[in-house]
Tab-separated table of C-alpha atoms in Angstrom:
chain	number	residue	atom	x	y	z
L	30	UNK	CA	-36.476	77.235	-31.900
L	31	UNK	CA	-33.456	77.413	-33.262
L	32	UNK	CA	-30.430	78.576	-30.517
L	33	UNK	CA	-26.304	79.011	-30.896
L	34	UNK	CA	-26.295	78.198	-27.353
L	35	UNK	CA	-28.318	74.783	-26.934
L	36	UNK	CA	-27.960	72.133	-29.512
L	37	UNK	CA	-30.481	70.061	-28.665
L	38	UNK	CA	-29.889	67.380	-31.700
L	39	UNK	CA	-26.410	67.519	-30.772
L	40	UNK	CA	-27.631	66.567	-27.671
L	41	UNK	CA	-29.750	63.824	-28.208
L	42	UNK	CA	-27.362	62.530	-30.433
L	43	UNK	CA	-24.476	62.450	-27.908
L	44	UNK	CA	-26.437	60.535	-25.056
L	45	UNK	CA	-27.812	57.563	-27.855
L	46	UNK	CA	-23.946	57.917	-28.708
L	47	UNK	CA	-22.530	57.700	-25.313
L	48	UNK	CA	-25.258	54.509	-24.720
L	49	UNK	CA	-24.068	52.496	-27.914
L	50	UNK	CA	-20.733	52.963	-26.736
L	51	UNK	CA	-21.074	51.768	-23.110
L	52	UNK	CA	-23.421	48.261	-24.303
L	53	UNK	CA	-20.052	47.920	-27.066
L	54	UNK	CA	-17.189	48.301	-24.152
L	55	UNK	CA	-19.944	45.747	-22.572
L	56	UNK	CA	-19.893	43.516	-25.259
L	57	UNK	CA	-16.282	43.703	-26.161
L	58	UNK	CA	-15.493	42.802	-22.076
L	59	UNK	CA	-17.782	39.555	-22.562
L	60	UNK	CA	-15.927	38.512	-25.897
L	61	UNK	CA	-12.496	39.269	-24.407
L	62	UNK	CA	-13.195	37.558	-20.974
L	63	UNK	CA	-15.900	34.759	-22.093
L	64	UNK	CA	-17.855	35.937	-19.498
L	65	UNK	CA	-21.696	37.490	-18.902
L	66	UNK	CA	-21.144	38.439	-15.671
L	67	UNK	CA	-17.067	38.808	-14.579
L	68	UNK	CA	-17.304	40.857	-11.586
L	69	UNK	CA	-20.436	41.730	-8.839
L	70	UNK	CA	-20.929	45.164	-10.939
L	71	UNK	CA	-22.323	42.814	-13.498
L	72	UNK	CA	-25.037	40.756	-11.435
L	73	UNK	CA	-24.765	40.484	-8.186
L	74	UNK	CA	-26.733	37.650	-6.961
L	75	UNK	CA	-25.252	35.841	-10.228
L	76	UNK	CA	-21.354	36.398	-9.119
L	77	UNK	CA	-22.061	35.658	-5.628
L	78	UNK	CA	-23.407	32.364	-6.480
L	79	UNK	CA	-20.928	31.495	-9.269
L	80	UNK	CA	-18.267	32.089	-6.519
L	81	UNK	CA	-19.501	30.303	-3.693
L	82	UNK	CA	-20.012	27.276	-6.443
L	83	UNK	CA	-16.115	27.705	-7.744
L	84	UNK	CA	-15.112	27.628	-3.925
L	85	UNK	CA	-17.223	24.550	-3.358
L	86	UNK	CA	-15.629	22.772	-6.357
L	87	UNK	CA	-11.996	23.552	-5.074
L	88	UNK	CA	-12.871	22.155	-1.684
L	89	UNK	CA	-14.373	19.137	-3.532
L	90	UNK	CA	-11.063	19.053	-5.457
L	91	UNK	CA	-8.812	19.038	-2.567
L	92	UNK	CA	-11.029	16.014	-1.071
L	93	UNK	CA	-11.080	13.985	-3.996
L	94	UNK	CA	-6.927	14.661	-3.793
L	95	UNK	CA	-7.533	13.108	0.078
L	96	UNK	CA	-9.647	10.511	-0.896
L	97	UNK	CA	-6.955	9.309	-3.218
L	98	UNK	CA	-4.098	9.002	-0.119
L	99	UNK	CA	-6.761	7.528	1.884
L	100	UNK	CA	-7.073	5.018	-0.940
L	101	UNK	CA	-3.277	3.918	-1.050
L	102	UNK	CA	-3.275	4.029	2.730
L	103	UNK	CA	-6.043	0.888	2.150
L	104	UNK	CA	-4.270	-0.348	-0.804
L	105	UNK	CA	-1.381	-0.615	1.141
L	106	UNK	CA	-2.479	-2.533	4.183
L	107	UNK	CA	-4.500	-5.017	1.372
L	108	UNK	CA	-1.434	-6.072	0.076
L	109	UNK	CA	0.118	-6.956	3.354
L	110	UNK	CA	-2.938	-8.790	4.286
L	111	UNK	CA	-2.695	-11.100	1.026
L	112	UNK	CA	0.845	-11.459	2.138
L	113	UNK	CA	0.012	-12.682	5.676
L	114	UNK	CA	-3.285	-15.308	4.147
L	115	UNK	CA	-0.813	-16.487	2.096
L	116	UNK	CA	1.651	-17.075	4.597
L	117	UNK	CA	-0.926	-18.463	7.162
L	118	UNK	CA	-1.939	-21.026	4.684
L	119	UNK	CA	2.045	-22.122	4.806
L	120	UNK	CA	1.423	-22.147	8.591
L	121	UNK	CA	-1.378	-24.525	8.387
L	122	UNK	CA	0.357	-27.028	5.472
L	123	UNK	CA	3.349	-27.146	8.668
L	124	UNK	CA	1.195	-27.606	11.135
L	125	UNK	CA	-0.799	-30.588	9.417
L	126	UNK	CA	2.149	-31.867	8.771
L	127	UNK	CA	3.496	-31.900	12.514
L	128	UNK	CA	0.372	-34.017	13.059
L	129	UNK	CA	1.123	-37.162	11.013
L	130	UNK	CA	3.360	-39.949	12.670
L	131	UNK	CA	6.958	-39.790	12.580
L	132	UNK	CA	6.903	-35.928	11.516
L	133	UNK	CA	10.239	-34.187	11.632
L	134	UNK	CA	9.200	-31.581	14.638
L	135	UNK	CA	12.522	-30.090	14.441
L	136	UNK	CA	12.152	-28.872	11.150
L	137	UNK	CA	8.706	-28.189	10.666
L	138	UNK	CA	9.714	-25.764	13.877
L	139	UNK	CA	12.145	-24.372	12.140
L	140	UNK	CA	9.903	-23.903	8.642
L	141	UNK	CA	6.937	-21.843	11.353
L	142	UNK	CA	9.884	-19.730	12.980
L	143	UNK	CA	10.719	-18.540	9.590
L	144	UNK	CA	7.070	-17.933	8.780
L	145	UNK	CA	6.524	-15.983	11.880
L	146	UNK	CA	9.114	-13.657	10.340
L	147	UNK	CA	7.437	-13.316	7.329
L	148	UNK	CA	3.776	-12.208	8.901
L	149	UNK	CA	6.123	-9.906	10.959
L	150	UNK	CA	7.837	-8.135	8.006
L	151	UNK	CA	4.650	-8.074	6.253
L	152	UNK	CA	2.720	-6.632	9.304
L	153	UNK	CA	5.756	-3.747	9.671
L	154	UNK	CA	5.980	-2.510	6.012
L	155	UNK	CA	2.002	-2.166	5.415
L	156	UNK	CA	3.046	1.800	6.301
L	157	UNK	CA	2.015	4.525	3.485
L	158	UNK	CA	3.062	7.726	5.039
L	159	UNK	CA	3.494	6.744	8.503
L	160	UNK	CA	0.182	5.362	9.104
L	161	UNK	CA	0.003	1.679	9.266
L	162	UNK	CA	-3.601	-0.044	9.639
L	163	UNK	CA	-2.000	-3.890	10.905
L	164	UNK	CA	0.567	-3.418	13.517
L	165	UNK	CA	-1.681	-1.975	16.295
L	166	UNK	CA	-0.229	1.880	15.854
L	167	UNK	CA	-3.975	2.881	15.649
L	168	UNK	CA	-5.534	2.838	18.297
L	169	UNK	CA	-8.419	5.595	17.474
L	170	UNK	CA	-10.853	5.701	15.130
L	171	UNK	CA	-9.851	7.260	11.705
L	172	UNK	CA	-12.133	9.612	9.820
L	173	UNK	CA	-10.506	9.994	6.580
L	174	UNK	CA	-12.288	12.858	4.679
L	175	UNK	CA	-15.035	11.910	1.866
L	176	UNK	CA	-17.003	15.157	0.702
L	177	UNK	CA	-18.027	19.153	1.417
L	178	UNK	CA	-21.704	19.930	2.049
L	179	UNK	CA	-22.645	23.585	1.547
L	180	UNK	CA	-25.315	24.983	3.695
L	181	UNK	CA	-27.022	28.392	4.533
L	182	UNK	CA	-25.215	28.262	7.976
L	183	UNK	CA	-21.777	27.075	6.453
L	184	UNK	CA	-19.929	24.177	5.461
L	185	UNK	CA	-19.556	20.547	6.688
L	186	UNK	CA	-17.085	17.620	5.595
L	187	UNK	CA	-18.569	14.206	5.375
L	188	UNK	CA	-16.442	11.537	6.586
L	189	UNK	CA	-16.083	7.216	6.191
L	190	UNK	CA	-15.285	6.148	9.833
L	191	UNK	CA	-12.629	3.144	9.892
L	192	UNK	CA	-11.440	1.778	12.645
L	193	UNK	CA	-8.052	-0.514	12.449
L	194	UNK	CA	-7.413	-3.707	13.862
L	195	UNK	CA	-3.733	-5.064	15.193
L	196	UNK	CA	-2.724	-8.145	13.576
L	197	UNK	CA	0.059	-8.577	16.124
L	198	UNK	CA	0.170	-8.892	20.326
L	199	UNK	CA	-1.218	-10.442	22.974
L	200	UNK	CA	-3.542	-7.928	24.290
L	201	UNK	CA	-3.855	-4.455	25.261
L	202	UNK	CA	-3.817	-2.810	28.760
L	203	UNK	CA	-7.554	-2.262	30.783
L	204	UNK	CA	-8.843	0.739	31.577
L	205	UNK	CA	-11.686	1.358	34.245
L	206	UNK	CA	-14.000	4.610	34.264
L	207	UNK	CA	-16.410	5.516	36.792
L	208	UNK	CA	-19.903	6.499	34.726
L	209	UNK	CA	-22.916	8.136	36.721
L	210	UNK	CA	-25.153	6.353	39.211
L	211	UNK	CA	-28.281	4.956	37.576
L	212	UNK	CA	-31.353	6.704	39.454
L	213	UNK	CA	-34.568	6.265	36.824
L	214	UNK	CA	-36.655	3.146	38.092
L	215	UNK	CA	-37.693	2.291	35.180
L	216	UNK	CA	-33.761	0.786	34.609
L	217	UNK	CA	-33.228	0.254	38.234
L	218	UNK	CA	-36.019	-2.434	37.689
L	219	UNK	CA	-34.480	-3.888	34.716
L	220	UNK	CA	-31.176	-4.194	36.237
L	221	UNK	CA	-32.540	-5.886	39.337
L	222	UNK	CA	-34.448	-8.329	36.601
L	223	UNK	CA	-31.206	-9.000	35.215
L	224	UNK	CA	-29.415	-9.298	38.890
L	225	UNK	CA	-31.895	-12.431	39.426
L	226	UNK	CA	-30.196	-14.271	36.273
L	227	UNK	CA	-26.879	-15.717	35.762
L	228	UNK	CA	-25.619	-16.854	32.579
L	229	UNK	CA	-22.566	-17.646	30.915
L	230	UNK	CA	-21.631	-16.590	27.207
L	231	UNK	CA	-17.884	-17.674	25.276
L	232	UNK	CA	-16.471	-14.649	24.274
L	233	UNK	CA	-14.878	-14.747	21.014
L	234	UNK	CA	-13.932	-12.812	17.642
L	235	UNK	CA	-16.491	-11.756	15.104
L	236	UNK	CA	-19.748	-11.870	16.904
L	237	UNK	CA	-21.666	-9.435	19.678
L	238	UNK	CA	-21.665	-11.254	22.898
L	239	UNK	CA	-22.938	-10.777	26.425
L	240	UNK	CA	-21.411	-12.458	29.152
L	241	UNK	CA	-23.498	-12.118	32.816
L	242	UNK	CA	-22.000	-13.027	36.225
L	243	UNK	CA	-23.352	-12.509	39.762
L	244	UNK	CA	-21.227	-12.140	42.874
L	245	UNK	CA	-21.834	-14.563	45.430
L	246	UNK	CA	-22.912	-11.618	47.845
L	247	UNK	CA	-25.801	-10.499	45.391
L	248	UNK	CA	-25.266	-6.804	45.575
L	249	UNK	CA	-22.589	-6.550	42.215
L	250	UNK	CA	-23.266	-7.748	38.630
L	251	UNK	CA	-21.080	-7.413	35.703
L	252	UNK	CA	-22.326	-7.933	32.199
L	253	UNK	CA	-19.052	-8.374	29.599
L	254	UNK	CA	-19.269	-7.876	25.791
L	255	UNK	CA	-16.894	-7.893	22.791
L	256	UNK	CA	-17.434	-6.053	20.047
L	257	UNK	CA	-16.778	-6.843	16.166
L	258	UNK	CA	-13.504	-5.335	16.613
L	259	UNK	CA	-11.973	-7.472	19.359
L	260	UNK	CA	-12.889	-5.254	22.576
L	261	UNK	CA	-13.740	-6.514	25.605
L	262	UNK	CA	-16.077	-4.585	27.485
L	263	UNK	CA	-16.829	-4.915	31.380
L	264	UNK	CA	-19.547	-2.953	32.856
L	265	UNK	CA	-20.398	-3.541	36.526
L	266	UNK	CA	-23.182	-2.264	38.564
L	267	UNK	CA	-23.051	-2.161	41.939
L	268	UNK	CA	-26.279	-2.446	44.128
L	269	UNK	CA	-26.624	1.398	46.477
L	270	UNK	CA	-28.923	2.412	49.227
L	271	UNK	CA	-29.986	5.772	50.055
L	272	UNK	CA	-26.694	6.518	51.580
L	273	UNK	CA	-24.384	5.686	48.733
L	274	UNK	CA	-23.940	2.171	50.964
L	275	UNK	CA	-23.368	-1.076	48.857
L	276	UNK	CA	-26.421	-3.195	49.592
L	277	UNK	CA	-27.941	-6.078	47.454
L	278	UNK	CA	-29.545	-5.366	44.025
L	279	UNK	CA	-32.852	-5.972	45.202
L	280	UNK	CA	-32.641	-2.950	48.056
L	281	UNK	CA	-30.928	-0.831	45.652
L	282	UNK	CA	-32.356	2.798	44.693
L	283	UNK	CA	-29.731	3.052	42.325
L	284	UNK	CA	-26.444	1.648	40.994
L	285	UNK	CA	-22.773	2.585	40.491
L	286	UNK	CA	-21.410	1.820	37.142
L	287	UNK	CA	-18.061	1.082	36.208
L	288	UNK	CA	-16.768	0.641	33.030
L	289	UNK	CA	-13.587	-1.821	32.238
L	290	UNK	CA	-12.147	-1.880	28.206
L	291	UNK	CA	-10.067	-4.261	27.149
L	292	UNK	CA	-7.868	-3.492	23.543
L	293	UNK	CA	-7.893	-6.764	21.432
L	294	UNK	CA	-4.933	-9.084	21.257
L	295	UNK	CA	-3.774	-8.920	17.746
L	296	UNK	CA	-5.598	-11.381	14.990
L	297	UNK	CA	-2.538	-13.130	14.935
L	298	UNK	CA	-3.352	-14.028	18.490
L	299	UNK	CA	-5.885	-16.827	19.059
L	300	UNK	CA	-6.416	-19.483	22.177
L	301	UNK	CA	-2.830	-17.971	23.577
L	302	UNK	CA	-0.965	-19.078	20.431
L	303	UNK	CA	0.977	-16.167	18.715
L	304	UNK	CA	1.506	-17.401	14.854
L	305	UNK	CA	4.045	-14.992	14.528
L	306	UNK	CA	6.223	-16.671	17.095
L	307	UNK	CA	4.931	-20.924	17.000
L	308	UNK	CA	6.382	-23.304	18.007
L	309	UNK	CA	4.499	-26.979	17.627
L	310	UNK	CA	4.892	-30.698	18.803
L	311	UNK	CA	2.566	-33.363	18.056
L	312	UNK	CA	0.606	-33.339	20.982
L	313	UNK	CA	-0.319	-29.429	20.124
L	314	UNK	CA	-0.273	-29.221	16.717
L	315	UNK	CA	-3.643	-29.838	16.262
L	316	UNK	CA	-5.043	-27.128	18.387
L	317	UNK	CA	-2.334	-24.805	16.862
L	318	UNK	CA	-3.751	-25.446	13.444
L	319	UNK	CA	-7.247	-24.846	14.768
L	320	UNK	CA	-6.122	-21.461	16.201
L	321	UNK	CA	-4.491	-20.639	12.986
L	322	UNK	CA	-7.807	-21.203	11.123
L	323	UNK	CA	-9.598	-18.823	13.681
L	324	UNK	CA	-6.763	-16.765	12.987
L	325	UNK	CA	-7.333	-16.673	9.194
L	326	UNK	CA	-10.999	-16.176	9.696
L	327	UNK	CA	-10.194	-12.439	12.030
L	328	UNK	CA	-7.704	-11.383	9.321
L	329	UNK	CA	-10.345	-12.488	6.212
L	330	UNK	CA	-12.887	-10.693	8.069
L	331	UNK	CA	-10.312	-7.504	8.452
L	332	UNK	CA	-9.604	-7.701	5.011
L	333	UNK	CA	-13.290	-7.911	4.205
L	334	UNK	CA	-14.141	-4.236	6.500
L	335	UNK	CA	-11.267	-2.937	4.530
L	336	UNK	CA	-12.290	-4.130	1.190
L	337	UNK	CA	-15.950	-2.217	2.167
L	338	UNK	CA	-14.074	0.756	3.173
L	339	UNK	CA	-12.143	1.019	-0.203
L	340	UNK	CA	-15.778	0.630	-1.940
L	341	UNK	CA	-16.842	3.267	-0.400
L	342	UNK	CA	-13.742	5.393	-0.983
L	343	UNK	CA	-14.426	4.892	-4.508
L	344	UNK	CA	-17.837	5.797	-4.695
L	345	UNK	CA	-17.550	8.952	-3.084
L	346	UNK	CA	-14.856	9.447	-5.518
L	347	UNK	CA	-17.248	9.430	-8.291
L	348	UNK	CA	-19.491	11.246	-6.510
L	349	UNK	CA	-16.954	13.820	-6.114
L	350	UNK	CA	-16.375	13.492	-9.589
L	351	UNK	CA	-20.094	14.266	-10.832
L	352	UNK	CA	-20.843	16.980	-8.575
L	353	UNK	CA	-17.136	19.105	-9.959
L	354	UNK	CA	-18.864	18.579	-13.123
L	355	UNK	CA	-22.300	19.969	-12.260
L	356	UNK	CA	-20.806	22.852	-10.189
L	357	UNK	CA	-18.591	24.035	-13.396
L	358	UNK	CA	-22.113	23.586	-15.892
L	359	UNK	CA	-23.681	25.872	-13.245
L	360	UNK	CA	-21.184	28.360	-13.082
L	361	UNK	CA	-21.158	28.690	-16.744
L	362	UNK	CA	-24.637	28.817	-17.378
L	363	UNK	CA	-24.743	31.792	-14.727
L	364	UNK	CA	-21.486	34.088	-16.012
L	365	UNK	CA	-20.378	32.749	-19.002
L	366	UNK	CA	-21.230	34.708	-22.271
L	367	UNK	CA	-23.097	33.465	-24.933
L	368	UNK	CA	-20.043	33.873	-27.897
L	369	UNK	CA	-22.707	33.596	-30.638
L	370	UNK	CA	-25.231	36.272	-29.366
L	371	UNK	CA	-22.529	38.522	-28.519
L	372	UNK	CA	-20.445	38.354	-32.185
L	373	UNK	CA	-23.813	39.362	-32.874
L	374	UNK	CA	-24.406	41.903	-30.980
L	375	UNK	CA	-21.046	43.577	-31.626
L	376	UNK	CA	-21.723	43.887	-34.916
L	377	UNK	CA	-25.572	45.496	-34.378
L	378	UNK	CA	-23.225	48.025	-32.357
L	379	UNK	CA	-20.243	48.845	-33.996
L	380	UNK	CA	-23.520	50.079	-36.386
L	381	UNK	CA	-25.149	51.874	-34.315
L	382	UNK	CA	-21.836	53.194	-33.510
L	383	UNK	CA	-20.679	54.884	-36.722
L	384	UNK	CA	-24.570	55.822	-37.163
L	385	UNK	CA	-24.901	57.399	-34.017
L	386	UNK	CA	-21.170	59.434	-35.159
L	387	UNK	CA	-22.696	60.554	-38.489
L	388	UNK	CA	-25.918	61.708	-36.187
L	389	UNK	CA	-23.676	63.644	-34.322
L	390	UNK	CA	-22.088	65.196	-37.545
L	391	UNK	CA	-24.933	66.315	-38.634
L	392	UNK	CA	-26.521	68.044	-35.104
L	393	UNK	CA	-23.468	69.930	-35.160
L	394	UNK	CA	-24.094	71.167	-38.866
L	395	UNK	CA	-27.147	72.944	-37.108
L	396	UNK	CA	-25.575	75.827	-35.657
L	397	UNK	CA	-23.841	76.693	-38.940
L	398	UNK	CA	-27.084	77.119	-40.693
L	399	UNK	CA	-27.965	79.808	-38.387
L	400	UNK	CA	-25.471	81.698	-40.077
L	401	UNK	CA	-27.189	82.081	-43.416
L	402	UNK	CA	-29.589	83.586	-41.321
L	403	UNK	CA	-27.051	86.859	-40.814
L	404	UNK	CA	-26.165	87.092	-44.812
């Protein structure tokens, strides 16, 4: 049927028309931006993902940017520690000397006093920033920040755990904390097993020790420790009856426990001899220059803990590194546009475009053919 007031070619026509032209303002948008999907409208699940990833990367970024002050923070207190082993082994070539015959005390004194300066000027500038890892300005544990993980519930930093070490001082100041009684009998047994047993243990740097003493009353113990780091640990139990009364370790139905720490003297520090401030004769020369080579062993073995930490600094770097990388190949495989299919496809619908205009031309011809119709 043929009608002046519905053209339904016209019709048709102008919807395949109005189609071609929305997948061409599509197409033109992914040539102009690069991108598949540049906003949620697009894909949804696609752009929230792609988003999330970008956000991940940035965070990644700003931690590899972290990583890299962390690194000069380390680099930093290296070089002052190949300052100070090279000035220890000066120490050592004085003090050797002091212990031939006829050495000139005087000025091999004068020669360690000088040295001493040294370690100290090399101990005080090892500061990047205000943080220095040598001169005992640290007393907590640094987390220095190595790398974002992404999870459904939200996101975590992963961190390397270093823990500096004074090179300078005598020795910190104790402090004593009450923990909660022991009740389980399971320990109370064990304690009382180790109440029955004295022993004696040299505490001393670089090595896990336990050190157990008795009173002479039997109803306190103390067991002391040092850790890797120089801390001396005192934890004392204290034998209690059912009244809270102190009674012997055997009666006890549970113990008190107090807990003593003791900050490090400084590596510099060993057998009461202070290398930044030595002074030698002959008669102690040679225990000075075995102190010294205890001393060089805690600051090697500083060095070495550092050396780890810088390791792995750098690994997580590259880590870092690689995953930037995979994020930004994931993003684009999700929104970017393919640039070949779509020059492609532009031209299939700039086509259909000017065929789907001539279509339209002609559906609108219809209605003037009805007029013949009238003549």
């Amino acid at each position: 049927m043929s009608s002046i007031l519905t053209n339904a070619s016209a019709l048709t026509a102008l919807q395949s028309l109005q189609m071609t032209q929305n997948d061409l303002s599509i197409t033109q948008n992914e040539i102009s931006t690069g991108k598949a999907v540049s906003s949620a409208a697009d894909n949804a699940a696609y752009w929230s993902i792609a988003t999330q990833l970008t956000s991940n990367s940035g965070v990644i970024t700003a931690t590899n940017d972290a990583l890299a002050q962390s690194q000069a923070v380390l680099d930093t207190a290296t070089s002052a520690i190949n300052s100070v082993i090279t000035t220890i082994g000066s120490i050592q070539s004085a003090l050797s000397q002091a212990t031939n015959p006829g050495a000139d005390i005087t000025d091999i004194n004068t020669t360690l006093a000088s040295l001493g300066k040294q370690l100290t000027d090399a101990i005080n500038s090892a500061s990047f920033n205000g943080l220095n890892l040598l001169d005992g300005s640290q007393t907590a544990a640094l987390n220095f920040v190595a790398g974002f993980n992404q999870s459904a519930s939200g996101g975590s930093f992963n961190t390397i755990q270093f823990t500096a070490q004074s090179l300078t001082g005598t020795g910190g100041v104790a402090s004593t904390t009450s923990e909660p009684n022991i009740t389980d009998t399971t320990t109370i047994a064990q304690l009382n097993a180790l109440a029955d047993n004295t022993g004696t243990a040299t505490l001393g740097y670089g090595s896990d020790v336990i050190d157990k003493t008795t009173d002479t009353t039997g109803d306190t113990f103390t067991i002391e420790s040092q850790s890797l780091t120089g801390v001396d640990t005192t934890t004392t139990y204290t034998g209690l009856d059912a009244n809270g009364n102190v009674t012997t370790a055997a009666a006890a139905i549970s113990f008190g426990v107090s807990v003593t720490t003791t900050p490090p003297a400084g590596l510099l520090t060993q057998s009461g001899y202070d290398l930044t401030n030595l002074n030698t004769t002959a008669a102690t020369a040679g225990a000075q220059l075995k102190a010294v080579e205890n001393a060089l062993t805690a600051v090697t073995s500083y060095s070495s803990i550092i050396g780890s930490t810088q390791d792995r600094m750098a690994n997580a770097t590259t880590l870092n590194n690689s995953l930037t990388t995979n994020y930004a190949l994931g993003v684009s495989a999700l929104v970017d546009a393919d640039m070949n299919e779509a020059s492609t496809r532009l031209q299939a619908l700039q086509t259909q475009q000017q065929l789907g205009i001539q279509s339209l031309s002609i559906a609108n011809q219809n209605t003037q053919l009805i007029l013949k119709l009238f003549q």
